[in-house]
Amino acid sequence: MRLIFAGTPEFAAQALAAIVAAGHEVALVLTQPDRPAGRGMSLQHSAVKQVALAHGLALFQPPSLKDGAAQARLAAVDADAMVVAAYGLILPQAVLDLPRFGCLNIHASLLPRWRGAAPIQRALLAGDDESGVCIMQMEAGLDTGPVLLREALAIATDETAATLHDKLAALGARLIADALDRLPMPAAAQPAKGVTYAHKIDKAEAIIDWSHPAAKLDRHIRAFNPFPGAQARFAGQPVKLWRAVAVTGSGEPGTILTVDRQQIVVACGDGALAVSELQKAGGKRLPVQQFLAGHPLQVGQRFETASEAV
């Protein structure tokens, strides 16, 4: 297959590496323009760009695909198919129509559940038992196209967005290589029932509301690990919570019930949350024992509620 590949983060980079390893000709790689990152705010290559450079692939980083010059560059490739994975730019109909077999998207959910930008986090927040990957024929609608391949996997009880991302990235890389080997292949229309939307994550969503049940806050912390990090406030200062489990316990929401070397147990609206890894602003992620050495917390003290934190 002569291909165009469009993607930006690590999820997409694994797929690109798998496609190259499968022996396909990747004639052009599209990725988002380099952007400043890190403390020095220097321009950083995307994960996909790093893979493309390592394999000597032609790169194209347009800010948009809506202008005629960008579309002419893609048309000149005369691609059999275009593979898209977490690219971050909208593909106009003119681009969708260019390749002989169209554009294939690697989507990290079991469509039609969790169409949209943040399917991994939304699945965890909702307490889904399973997730998966769909290889979808792209069309103008948001993740509405027919599905060529799908495969499910179970979500572990301690799954975080980071661990689920890695599992789905590996699964997506395997499925897209399989799909390309089998083109042309039939695609099944998505069912009309069961549609949900995985809206983009807003950092404000990461603020912990201690009035919620402990089981919900457990999912909250795992869904926002590693980005943007579930955030509580203590004594007016932000504290990120990275690891916790729901346990039995009761008290005024936000109140510290017990403290030991392994965990800090905090009362919730229903049950309690045993926190085992924390991070103060400007500090490092620390297990409880190390965190308490610099930031002693005591039974009876309270994390601020959502209303107090505003």
PDB file of N, CA and C in Angstrom, residues 38 45 158 205 243 257 276 292:
ATOM      1  N   GLY A  38       7.745  22.114  27.839  1.00  0.00           N
ATOM      2  CA  GLY A  38       8.793  22.012  28.851  1.00  0.00           C
ATOM      3  C   GLY A  38       9.075  23.346  29.513  1.00  0.00           C
ATOM      4  N   HIS A  45       9.307  18.257  18.809  1.00  0.00           N
ATOM      5  CA  HIS A  45       8.745  17.400  17.772  1.00  0.00           C
ATOM      6  C   HIS A  45       7.647  16.527  18.378  1.00  0.00           C
ATOM      7  N   ASP A 158      -7.896  -1.235  38.520  1.00  0.00           N
ATOM      8  CA  ASP A 158      -6.921  -0.196  38.876  1.00  0.00           C
ATOM      9  C   ASP A 158      -6.411   0.548  37.642  1.00  0.00           C
ATOM     10  N   GLU A 205     -12.306  20.169  35.150  1.00  0.00           N
ATOM     11  CA  GLU A 205     -12.972  18.916  35.525  1.00  0.00           C
ATOM     12  C   GLU A 205     -12.163  18.105  36.528  1.00  0.00           C
ATOM     13  N   ARG A 243      -2.860   8.396  43.233  1.00  0.00           N
ATOM     14  CA  ARG A 243      -3.216   6.992  43.453  1.00  0.00           C
ATOM     15  C   ARG A 243      -4.087   6.887  44.703  1.00  0.00           C
ATOM     16  N   LEU A 257      -9.481  10.991  58.040  1.00  0.00           N
ATOM     17  CA  LEU A 257      -9.936  10.037  59.048  1.00  0.00           C
ATOM     18  C   LEU A 257      -8.779   9.304  59.708  1.00  0.00           C
ATOM     19  N   SER A 276      -2.652   7.156  48.383  1.00  0.00           N
ATOM     20  CA  SER A 276      -1.308   6.623  48.625  1.00  0.00           C
ATOM     21  C   SER A 276      -0.208   7.337  47.840  1.00  0.00           C
ATOM     22  N   LEU A 292       4.501  12.924  53.692  1.00  0.00           N
ATOM     23  CA  LEU A 292       4.270  13.375  55.067  1.00  0.00           C
ATOM     24  C   LEU A 292       5.523  13.922  55.723  1.00  0.00           C
TER      25      LEU A 292
END
